Short mmCIF file of the C-alpha atoms (twelve columns), coordinates in Angstrom:
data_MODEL
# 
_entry.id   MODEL 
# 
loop_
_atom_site.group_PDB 
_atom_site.id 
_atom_site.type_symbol 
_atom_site.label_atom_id 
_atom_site.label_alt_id 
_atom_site.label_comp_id 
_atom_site.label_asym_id 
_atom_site.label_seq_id 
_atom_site.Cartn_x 
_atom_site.Cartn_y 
_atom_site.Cartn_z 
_atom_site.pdbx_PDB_model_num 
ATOM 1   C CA . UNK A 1   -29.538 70.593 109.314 1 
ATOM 2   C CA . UNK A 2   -32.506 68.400 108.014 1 
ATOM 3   C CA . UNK A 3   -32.083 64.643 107.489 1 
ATOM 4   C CA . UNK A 4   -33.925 64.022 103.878 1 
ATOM 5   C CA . UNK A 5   -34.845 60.646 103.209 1 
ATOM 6   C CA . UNK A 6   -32.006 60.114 100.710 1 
ATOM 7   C CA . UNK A 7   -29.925 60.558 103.122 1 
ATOM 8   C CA . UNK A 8   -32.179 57.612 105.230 1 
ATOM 9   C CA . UNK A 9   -31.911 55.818 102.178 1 
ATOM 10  C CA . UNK A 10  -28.026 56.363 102.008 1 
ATOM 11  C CA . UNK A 11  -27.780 55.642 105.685 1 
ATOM 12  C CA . UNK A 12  -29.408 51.797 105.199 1 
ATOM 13  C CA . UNK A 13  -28.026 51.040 102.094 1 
ATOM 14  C CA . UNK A 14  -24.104 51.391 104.079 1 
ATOM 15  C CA . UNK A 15  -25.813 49.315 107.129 1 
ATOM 16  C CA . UNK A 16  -27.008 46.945 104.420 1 
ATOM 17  C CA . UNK A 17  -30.275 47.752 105.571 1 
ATOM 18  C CA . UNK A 18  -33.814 47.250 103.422 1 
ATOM 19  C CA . UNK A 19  -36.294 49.465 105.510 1 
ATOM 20  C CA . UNK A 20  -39.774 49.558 104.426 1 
ATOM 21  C CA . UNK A 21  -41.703 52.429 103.778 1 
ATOM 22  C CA . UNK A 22  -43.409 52.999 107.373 1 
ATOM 23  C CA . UNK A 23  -39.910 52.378 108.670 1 
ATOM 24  C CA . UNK A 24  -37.804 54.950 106.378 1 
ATOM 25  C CA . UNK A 25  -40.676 57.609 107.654 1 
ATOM 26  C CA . UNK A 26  -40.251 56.756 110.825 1 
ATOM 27  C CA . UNK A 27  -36.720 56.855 110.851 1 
ATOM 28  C CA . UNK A 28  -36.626 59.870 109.029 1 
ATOM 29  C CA . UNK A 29  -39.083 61.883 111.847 1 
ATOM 30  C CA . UNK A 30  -36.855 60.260 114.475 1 
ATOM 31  C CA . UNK A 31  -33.692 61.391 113.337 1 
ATOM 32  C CA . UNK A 32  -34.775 65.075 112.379 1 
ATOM 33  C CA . UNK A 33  -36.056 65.140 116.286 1 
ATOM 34  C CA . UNK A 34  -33.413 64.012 117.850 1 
ATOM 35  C CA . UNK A 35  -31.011 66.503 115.581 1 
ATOM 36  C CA . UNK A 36  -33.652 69.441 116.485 1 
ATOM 37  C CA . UNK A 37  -32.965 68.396 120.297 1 
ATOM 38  C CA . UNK A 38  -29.335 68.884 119.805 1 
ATOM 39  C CA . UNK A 39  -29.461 72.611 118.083 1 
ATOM 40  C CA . UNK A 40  -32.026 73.487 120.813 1 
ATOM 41  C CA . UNK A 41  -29.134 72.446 123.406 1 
ATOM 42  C CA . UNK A 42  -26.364 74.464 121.382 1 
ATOM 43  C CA . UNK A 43  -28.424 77.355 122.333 1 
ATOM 44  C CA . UNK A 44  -28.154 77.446 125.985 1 
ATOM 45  C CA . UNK A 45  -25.481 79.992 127.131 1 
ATOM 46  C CA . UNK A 46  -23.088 77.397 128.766 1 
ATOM 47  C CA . UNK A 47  -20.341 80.295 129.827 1 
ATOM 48  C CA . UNK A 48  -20.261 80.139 133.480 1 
ATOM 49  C CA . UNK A 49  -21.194 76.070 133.571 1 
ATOM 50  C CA . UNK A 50  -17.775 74.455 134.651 1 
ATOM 51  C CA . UNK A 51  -16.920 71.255 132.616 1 
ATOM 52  C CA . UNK A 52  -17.875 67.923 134.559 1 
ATOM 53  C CA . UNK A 53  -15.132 65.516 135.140 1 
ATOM 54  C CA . UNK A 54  -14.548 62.552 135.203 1 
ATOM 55  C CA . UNK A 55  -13.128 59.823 137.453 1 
ATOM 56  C CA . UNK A 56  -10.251 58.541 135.657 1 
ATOM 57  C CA . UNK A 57  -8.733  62.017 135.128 1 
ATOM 58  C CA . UNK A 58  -8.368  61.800 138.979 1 
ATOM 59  C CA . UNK A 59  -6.156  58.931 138.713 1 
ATOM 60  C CA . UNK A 60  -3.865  58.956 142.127 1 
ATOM 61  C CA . UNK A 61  -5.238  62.171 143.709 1 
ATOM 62  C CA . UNK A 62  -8.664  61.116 145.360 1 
ATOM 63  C CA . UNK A 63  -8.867  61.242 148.939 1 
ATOM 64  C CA . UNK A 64  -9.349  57.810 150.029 1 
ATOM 65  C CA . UNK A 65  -7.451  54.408 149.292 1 
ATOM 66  C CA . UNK A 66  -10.329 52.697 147.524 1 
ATOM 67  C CA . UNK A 67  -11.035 55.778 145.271 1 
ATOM 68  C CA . UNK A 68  -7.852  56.096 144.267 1 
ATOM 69  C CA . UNK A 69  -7.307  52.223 144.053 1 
ATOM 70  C CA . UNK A 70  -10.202 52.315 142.016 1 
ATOM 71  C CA . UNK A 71  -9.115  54.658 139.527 1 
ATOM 72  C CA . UNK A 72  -5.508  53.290 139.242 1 
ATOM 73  C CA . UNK A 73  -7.510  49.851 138.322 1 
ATOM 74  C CA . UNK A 74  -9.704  51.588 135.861 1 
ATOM 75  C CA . UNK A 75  -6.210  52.091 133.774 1 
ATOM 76  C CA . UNK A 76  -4.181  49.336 134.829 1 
ATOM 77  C CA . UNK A 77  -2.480  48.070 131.036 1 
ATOM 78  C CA . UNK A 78  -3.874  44.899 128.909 1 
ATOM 79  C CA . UNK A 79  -1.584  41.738 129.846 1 
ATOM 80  C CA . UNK A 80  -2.195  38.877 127.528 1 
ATOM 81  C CA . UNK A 81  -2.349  35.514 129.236 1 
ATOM 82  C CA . UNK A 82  -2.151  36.390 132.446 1 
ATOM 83  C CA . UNK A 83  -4.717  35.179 135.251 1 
ATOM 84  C CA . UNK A 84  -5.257  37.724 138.097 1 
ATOM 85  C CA . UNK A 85  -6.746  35.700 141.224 1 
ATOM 86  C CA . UNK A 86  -7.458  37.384 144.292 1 
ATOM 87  C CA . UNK A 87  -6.337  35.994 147.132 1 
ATOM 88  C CA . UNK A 88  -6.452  36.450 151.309 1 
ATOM 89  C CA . UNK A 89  -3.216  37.205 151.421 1 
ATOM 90  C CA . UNK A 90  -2.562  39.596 148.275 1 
ATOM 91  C CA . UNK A 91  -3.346  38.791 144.542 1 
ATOM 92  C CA . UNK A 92  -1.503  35.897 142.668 1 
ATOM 93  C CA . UNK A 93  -0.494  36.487 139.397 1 
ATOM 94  C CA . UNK A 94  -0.727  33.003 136.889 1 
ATOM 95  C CA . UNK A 95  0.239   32.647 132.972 1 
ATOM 96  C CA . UNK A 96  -2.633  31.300 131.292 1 
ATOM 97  C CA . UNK A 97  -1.347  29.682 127.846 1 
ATOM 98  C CA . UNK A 98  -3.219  30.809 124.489 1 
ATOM 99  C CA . UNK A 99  -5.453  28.239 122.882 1 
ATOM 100 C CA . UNK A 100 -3.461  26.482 120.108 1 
ATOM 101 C CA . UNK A 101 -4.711  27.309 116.653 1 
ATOM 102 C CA . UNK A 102 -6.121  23.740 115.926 1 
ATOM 103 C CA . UNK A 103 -8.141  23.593 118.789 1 
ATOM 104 C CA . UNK A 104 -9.484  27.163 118.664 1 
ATOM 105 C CA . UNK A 105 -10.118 26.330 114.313 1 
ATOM 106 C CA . UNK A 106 -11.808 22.928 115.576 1 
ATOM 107 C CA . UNK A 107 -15.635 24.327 116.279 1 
ATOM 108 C CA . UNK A 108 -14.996 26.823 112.991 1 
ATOM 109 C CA . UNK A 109 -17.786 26.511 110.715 1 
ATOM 110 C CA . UNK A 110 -15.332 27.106 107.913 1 
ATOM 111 C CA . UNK A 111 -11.777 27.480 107.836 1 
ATOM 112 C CA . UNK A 112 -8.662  27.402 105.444 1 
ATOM 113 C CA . UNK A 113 -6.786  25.252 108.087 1 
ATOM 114 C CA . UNK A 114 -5.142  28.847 109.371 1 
ATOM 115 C CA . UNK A 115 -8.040  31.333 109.896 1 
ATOM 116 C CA . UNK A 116 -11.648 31.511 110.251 1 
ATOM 117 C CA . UNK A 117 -13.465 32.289 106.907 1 
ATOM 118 C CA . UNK A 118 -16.732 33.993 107.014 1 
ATOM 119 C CA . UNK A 119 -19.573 35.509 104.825 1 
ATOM 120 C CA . UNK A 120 -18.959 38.153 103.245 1 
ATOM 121 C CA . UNK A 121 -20.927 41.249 104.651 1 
ATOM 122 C CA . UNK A 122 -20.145 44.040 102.725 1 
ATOM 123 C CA . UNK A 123 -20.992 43.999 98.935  1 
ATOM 124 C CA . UNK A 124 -19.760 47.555 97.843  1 
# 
């Protein structure tokens, strides 16, 4: 598949961008290469290549404590306000309060007293 420069044109216009000539060319050759790398790599015969993997997937089986500690880490779940400090003698858990709304509206360049109001980006 060929990138056309409408579809350049189409591209910037959505990333409200204004490209100049030299740069819509440009783009345009870049984009058509990099798509003509990818359907020269969909030819290789990739039958008897096995899948690469990745560490998370191992999460629990790795050989070693530290891999496996590692990996567990890698997917530990989100907790909102709380502080996790190491320590020499294990790790010591703290709630950290959120900021109150006033304070965090306080350095706002605009607000409506309840959220932050900013420029509109998107005209279409």
């Amino acid at each position: 598949m060929k990138v056309t420069e409408q579809d350049v044109l189409y591209v910037a216009g959505l990333a409200n961008l204004e490209l100049t000539p030299a740069e819509r060319e440009r783009m345009l050759r870049d984009l058509n290469s990099i798509l003509g790398h990818i359907d020269s790599l969909n030819e290789l015969d990739t039958t008897n290549v096995e899948p690469m993997e990745q560490i998370a997937s191992r999460t629990g089986t790795g050989s070693g404590v530290a891999e496996s500690k590692r990996s567990t880490d890698a997917l530990r779940a989100d907790e909102i306000g709380v502080i996790t400090v190491p320590q020499s003698n294990g790790v010591l858990q703290a709630k950290r309060p959120c900021l109150p709304r006033e304070i965090a509206l306080q350095n706002a360049p605009e607000t409506d007293g309840t959220f932050f109001k900013v420029p509109k980006v998107i005209d279409k």
